[in-house]
Short mmCIF file of C-alpha atoms in Angstrom, two decimals:
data_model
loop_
_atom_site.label_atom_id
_atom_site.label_comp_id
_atom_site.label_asym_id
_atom_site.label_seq_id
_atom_site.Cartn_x
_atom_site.Cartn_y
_atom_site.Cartn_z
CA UNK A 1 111.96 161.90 95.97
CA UNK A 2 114.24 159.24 95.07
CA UNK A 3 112.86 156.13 92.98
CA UNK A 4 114.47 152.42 91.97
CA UNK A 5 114.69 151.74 88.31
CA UNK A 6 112.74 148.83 87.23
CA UNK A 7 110.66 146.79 84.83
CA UNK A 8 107.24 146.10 85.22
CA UNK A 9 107.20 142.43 83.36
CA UNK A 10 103.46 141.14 83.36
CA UNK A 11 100.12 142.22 83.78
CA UNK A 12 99.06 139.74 86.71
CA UNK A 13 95.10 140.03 87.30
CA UNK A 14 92.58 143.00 86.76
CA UNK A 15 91.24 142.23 90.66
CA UNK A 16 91.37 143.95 92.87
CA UNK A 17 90.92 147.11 91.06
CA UNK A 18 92.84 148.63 89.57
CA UNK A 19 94.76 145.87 88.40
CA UNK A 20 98.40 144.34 89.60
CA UNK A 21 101.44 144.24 87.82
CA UNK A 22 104.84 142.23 88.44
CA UNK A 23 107.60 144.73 88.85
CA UNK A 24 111.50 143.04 88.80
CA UNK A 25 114.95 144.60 89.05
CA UNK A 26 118.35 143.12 89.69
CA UNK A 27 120.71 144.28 93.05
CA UNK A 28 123.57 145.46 93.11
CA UNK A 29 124.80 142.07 93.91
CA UNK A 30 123.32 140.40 90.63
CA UNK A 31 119.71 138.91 92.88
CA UNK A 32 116.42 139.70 91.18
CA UNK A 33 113.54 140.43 92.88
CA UNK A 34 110.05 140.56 92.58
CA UNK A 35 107.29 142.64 93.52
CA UNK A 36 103.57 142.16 92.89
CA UNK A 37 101.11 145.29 93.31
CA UNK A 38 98.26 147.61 92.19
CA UNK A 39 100.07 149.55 89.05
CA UNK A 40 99.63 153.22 90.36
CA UNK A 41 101.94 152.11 93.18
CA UNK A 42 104.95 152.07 90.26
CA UNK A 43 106.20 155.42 89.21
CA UNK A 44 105.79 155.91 85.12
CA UNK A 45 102.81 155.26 82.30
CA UNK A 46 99.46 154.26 82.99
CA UNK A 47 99.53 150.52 82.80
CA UNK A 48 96.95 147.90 81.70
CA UNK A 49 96.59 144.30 80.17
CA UNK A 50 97.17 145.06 76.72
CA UNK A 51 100.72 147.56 77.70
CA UNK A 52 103.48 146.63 75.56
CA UNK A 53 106.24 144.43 78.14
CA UNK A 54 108.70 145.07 80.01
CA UNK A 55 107.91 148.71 80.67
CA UNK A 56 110.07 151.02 82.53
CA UNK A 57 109.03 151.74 85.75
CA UNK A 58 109.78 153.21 89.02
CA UNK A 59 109.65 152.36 92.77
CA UNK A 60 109.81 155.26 95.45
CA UNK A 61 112.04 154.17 98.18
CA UNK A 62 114.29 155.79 100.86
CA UNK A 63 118.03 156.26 101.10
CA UNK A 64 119.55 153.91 104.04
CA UNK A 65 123.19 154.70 103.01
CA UNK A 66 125.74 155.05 100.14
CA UNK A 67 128.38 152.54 100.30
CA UNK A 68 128.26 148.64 101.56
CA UNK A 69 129.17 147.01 103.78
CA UNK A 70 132.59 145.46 101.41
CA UNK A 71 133.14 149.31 100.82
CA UNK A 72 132.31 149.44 97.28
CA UNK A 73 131.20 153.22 97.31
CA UNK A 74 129.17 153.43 94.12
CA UNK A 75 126.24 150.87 95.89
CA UNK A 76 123.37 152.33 97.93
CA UNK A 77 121.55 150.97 100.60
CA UNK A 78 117.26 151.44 100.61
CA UNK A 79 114.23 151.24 101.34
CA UNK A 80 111.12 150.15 99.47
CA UNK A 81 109.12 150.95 102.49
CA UNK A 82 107.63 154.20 101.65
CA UNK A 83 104.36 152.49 99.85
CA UNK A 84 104.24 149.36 102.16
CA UNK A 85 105.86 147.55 99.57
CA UNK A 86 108.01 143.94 100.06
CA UNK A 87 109.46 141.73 97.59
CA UNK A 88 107.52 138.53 97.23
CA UNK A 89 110.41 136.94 99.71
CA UNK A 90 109.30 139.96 102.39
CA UNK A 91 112.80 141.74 102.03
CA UNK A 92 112.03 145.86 102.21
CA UNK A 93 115.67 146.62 102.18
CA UNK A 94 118.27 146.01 99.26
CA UNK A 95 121.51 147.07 98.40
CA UNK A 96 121.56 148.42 94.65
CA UNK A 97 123.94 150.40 92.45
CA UNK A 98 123.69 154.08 92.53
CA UNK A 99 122.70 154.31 88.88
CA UNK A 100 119.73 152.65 89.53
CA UNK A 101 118.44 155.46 91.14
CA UNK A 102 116.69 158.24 89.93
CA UNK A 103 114.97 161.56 91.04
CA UNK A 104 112.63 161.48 88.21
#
C-alpha cells in the first residue's frame, strides 16, 4: 500500500460520526489542496477535537505513473481514489514528488 504524506490541519465538526478533519498537502507543482473527511479515512493517530495541529497524516492512493509529463523523473502521478476521496475542487488525480510517498 502506498500512502500521500500530509497534514491533517483542523478538526472541522464532530457530525456525522465520527468526526471530520481537514487534511492539506502541497503538489509537486507548489498547489495545495484540501480534503475534508471522517478521520479514520487518514492513515496515522486516532484524531479528535482536542489533537494537537497539524498532525501527520496519511492518504492511501494509487500509483498512475512515475515521471510527468515535462519529464522531471523524481514526480509521481496518483490517485486518491482508493477511499472515494476528492479534493474540495473534485480533482482525484495529482502529480506529487516521490518523497511524498510512503509505504508506511
Amino acid at each position: 500500500m502506498v500512502f500521500l504524506r500530509c497534514e491533517a490541519v483542523r478538526w472541522v465538526d464532530d457530525e456525522p460520526q465520527p468526526g471530520l478533519v481537514e487534511v492539506r498537502f502541497t503538489d509537486a507543482h507548489r498547489q495545495q489542496w484540501t480534503f475534508i473527511d471522517k478521520w479514520p479515512v487518514f492513515s496515522g493517530e486516532d484524531l479528535h477535537p482536542g489533537s494537537s495541529y497539524p498532525v501527520k497524516v496519511g492518504i492511501l492512493c494509487d500509483v498512475l505513473a512515475s515521471g510527468s509529463s515535462s519529464g522531471t523523473a523524481d514526480t509521481v502521478k496518483i490517485s486518491v481514489a482508493p477511499w472515494g476521496l476528492e479534493s474540495l475542487d473534485g480533482r482525484i488525480e495529482f502529480e506529487v514528488r516521490a518523497d511524498q510517498l510512503t509505504t508506511s
